[in-house]
mmCIF file of C-alpha atoms in Angstrom:
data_model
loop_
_atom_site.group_PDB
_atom_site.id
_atom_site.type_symbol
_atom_site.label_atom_id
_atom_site.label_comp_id
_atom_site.label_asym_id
_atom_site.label_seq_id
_atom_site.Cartn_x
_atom_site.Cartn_y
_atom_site.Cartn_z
ATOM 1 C CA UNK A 427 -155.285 19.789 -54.667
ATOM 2 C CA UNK A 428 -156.468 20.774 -58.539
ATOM 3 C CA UNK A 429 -160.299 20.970 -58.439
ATOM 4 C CA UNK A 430 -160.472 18.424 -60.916
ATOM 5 C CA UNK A 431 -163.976 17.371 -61.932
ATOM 6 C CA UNK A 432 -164.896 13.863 -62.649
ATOM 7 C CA UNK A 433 -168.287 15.075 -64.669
ATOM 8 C CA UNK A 434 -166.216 17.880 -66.837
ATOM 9 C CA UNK A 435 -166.322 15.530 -69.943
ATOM 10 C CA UNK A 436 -169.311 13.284 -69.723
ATOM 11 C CA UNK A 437 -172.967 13.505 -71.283
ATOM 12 C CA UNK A 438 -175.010 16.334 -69.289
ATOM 13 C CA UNK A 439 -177.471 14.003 -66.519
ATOM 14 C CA UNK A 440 -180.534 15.061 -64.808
ATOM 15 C CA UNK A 441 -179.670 15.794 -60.765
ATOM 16 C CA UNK A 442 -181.446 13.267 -57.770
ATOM 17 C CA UNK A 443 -180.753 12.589 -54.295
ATOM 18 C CA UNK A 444 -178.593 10.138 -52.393
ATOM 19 C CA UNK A 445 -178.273 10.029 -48.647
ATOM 20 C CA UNK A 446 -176.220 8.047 -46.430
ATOM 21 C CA UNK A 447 -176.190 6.934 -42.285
ATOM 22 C CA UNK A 448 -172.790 6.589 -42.184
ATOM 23 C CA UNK A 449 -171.175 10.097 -44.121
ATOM 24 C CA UNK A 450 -172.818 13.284 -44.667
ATOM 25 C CA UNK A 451 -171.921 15.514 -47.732
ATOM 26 C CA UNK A 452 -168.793 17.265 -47.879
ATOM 27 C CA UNK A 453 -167.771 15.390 -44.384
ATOM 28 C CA UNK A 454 -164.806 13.437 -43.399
ATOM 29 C CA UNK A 455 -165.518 9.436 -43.891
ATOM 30 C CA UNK A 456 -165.654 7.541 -40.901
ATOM 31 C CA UNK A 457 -162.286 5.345 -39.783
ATOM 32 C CA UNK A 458 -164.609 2.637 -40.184
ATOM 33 C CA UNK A 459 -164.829 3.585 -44.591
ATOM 34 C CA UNK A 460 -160.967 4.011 -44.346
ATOM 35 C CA UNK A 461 -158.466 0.874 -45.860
ATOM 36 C CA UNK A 462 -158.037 -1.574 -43.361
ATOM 37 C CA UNK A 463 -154.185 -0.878 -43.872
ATOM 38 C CA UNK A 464 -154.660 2.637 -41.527
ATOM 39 C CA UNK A 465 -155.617 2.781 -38.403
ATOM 40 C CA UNK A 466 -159.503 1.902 -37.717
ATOM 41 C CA UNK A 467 -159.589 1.556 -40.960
ATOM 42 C CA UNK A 468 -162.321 -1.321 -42.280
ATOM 43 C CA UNK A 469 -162.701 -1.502 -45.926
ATOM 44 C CA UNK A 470 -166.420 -0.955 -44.777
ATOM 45 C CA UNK A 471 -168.703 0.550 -47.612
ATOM 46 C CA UNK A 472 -171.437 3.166 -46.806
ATOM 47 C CA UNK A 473 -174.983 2.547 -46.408
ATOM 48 C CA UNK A 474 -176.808 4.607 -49.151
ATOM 49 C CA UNK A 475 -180.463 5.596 -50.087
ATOM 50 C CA UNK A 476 -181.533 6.968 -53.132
ATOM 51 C CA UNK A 477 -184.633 8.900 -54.591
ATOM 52 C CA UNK A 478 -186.035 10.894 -57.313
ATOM 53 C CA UNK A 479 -184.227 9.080 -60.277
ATOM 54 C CA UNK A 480 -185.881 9.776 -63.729
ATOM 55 C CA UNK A 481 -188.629 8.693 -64.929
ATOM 56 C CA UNK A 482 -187.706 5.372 -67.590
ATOM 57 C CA UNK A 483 -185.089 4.094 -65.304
ATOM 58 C CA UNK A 484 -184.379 0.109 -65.740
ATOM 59 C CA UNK A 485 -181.400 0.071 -63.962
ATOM 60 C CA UNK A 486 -178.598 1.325 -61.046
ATOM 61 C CA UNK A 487 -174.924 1.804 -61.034
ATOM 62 C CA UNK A 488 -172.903 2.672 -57.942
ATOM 63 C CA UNK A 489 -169.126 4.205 -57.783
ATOM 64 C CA UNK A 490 -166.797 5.303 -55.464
ATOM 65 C CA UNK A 491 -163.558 7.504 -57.187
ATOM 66 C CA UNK A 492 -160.969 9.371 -55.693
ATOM 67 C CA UNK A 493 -160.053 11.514 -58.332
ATOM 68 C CA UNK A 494 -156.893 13.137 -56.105
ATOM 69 C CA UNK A 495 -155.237 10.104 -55.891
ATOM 70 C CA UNK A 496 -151.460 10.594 -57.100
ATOM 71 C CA UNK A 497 -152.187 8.263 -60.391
ATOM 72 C CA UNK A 498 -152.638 10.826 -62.947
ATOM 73 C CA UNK A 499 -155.955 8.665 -63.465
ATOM 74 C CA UNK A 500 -157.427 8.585 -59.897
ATOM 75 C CA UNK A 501 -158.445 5.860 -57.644
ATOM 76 C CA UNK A 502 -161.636 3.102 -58.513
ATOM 77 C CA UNK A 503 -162.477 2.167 -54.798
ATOM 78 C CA UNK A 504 -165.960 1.197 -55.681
ATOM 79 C CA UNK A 505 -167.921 0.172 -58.438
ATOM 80 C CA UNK A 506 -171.171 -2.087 -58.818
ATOM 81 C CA UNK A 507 -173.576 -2.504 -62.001
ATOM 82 C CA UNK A 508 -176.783 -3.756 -62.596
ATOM 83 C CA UNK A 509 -178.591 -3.146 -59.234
ATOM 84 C CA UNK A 510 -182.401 -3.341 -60.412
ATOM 85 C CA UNK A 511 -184.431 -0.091 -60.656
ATOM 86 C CA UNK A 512 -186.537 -1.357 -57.331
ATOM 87 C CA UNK A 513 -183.646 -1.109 -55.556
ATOM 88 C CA UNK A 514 -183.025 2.010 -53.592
ATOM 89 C CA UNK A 515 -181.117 1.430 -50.953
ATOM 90 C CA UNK A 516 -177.352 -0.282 -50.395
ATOM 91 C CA UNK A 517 -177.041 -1.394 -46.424
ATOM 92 C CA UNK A 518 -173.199 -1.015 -44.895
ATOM 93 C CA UNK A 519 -171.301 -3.056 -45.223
ATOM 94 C CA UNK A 520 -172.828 -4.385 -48.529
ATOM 95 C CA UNK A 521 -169.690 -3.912 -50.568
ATOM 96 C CA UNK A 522 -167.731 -6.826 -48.171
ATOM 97 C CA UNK A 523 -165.534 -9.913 -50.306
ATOM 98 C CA UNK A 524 -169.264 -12.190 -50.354
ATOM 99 C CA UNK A 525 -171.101 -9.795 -52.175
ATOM 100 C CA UNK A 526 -173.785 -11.177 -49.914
ATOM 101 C CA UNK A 527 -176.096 -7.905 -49.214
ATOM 102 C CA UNK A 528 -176.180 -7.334 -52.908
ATOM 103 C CA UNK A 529 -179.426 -6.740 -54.832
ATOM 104 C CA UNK A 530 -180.194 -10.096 -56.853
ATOM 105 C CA UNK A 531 -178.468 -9.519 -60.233
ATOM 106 C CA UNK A 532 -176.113 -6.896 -58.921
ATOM 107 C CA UNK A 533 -172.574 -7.170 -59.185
ATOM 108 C CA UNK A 534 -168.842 -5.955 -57.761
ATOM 109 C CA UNK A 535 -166.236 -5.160 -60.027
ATOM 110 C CA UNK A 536 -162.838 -5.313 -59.645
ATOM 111 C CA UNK A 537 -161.230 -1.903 -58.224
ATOM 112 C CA UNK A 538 -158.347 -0.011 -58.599
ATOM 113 C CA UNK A 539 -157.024 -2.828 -56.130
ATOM 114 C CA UNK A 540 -158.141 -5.514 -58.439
ATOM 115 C CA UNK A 541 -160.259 -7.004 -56.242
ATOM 116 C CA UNK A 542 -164.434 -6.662 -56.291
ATOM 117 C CA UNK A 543 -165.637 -5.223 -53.205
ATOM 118 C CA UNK A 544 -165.119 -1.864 -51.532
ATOM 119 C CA UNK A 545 -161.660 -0.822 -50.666
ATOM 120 C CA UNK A 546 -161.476 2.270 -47.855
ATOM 121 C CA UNK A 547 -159.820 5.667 -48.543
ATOM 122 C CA UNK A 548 -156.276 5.700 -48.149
ATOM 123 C CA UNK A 549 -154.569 8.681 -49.389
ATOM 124 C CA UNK A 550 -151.189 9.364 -49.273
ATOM 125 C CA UNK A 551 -149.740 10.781 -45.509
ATOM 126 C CA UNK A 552 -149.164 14.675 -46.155
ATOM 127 C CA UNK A 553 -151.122 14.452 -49.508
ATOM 128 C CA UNK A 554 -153.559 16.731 -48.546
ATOM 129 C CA UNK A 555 -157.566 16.183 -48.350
ATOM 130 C CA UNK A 556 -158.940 14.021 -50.881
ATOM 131 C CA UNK A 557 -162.435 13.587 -52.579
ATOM 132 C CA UNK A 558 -164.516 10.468 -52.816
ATOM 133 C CA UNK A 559 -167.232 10.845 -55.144
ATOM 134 C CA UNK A 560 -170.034 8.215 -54.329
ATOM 135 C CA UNK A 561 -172.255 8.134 -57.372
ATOM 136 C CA UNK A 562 -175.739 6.447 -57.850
ATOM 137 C CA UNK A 563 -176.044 6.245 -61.701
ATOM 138 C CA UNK A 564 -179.778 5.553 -63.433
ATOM 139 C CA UNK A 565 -179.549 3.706 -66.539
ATOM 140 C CA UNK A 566 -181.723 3.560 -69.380
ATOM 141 C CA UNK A 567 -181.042 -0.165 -69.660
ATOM 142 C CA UNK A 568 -181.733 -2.813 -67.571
ATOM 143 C CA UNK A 569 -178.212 -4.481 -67.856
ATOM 144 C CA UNK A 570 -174.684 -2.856 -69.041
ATOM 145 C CA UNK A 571 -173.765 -5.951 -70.296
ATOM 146 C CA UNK A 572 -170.341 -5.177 -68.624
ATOM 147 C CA UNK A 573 -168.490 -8.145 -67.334
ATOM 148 C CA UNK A 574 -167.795 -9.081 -63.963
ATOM 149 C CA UNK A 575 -163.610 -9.050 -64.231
ATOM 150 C CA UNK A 576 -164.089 -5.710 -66.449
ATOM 151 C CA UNK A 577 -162.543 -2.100 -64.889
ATOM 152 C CA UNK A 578 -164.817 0.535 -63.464
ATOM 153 C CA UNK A 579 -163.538 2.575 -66.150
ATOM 154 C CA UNK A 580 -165.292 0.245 -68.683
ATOM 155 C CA UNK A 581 -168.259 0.430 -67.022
ATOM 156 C CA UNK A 582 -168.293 4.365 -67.089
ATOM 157 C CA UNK A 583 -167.377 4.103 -70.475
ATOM 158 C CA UNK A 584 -170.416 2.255 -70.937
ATOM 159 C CA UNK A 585 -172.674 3.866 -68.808
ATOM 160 C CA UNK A 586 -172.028 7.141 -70.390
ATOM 161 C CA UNK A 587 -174.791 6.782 -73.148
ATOM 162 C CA UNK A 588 -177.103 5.308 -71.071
ATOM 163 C CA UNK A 589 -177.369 7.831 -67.888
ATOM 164 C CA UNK A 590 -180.593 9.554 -67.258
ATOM 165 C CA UNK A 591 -179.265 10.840 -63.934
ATOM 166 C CA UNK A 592 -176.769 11.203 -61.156
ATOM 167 C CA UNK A 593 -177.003 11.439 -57.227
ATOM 168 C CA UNK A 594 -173.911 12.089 -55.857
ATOM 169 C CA UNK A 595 -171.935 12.374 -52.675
ATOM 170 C CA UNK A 596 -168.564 13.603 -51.511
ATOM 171 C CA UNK A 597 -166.863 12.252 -48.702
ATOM 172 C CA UNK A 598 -163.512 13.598 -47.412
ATOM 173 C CA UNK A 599 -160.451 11.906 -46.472
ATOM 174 C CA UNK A 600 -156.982 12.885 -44.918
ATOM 175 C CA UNK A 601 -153.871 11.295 -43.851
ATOM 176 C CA UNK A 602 -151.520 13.629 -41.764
ATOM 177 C CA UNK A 603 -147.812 13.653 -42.442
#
């Protein structure tokens, strides 16, 4: 699998700290993070804590891209804008079809799948390992102004000027031949 990096091109971002119950860094997700279409499998987002986001903060972003997927532009499985800045902390679960566990003013877009909620890893049988970065992005602004039916890739596009920082993650994922 190329080593491709997901932060290669953007805006340099000060470094914080994101932990998770349900995946440790660099480990395999759990079946229960997997697509519901594999065995297990539960289209069931992480739980996630953050800390030590810069100071002048207003707002949170959170994404989850598989940049191995055979696309030639990745995989979205993941994205949500405008959590507020007091918000550290995303239960499991929280990215279900209700949107229900979601901060107040918080927001799923659509993925990769088109639809707005969390969709589990799923890579291709033989494929090889795959990467799932799970980012925490502090904004600068209190809104992106992004709306709800937009891409995750037009939220990172608007994000990009606005990061102060980035926690991230990377969970695992690998379907045998």
């Amino acid at each position: 699998m190329p080593a491709n990096d997901p932060f290669a091109r953007l805006p340099q971002a000060a470094s914080f700290t994101v932990t998770s119950t349900t995946v440790t860094d660099g480990a395999a997700w759990p079946p229960e993070q997997h697509s519901s279409g594999l065995p297990g499998g539960k289209d069931t987002s992480p739980q996630l804590s953050w800390s030590g986001a810069p100071d002048g903060t207003k707002s949170y972003a959170v994404t989850v891209y598989d940049p191995d997927a055979p696309t030639g532009s990745g995989f979205w499985h993941w994205a949500v804008a405008d959590i507020p800045a007091t918000v550290t902390e995303l239960p499991e679960g929280a990215g279900d079809d209700t949107g229900s566990q979601m901060p107040e003013g918080a927001y799923q877009l659509p993925n990769d799948a088109r639809v707005a909620r969390y969709i589990g890893a799923a890579p291709p049988a033989g494929h090889g390992t795959h990467r799932y970065f799970v980012v925490v992005h502090a904004l600068d602004i209190p809104s992106t102004g992004v709306p709800a039916d937009a891409t995750p890739a037009v939220l990172g596009f608007t994000m990009a000027g606005h990061t102060l920082g980035r926690a991230v993650l990377t969970a695992t994922a690998e379907t045998p031949a």
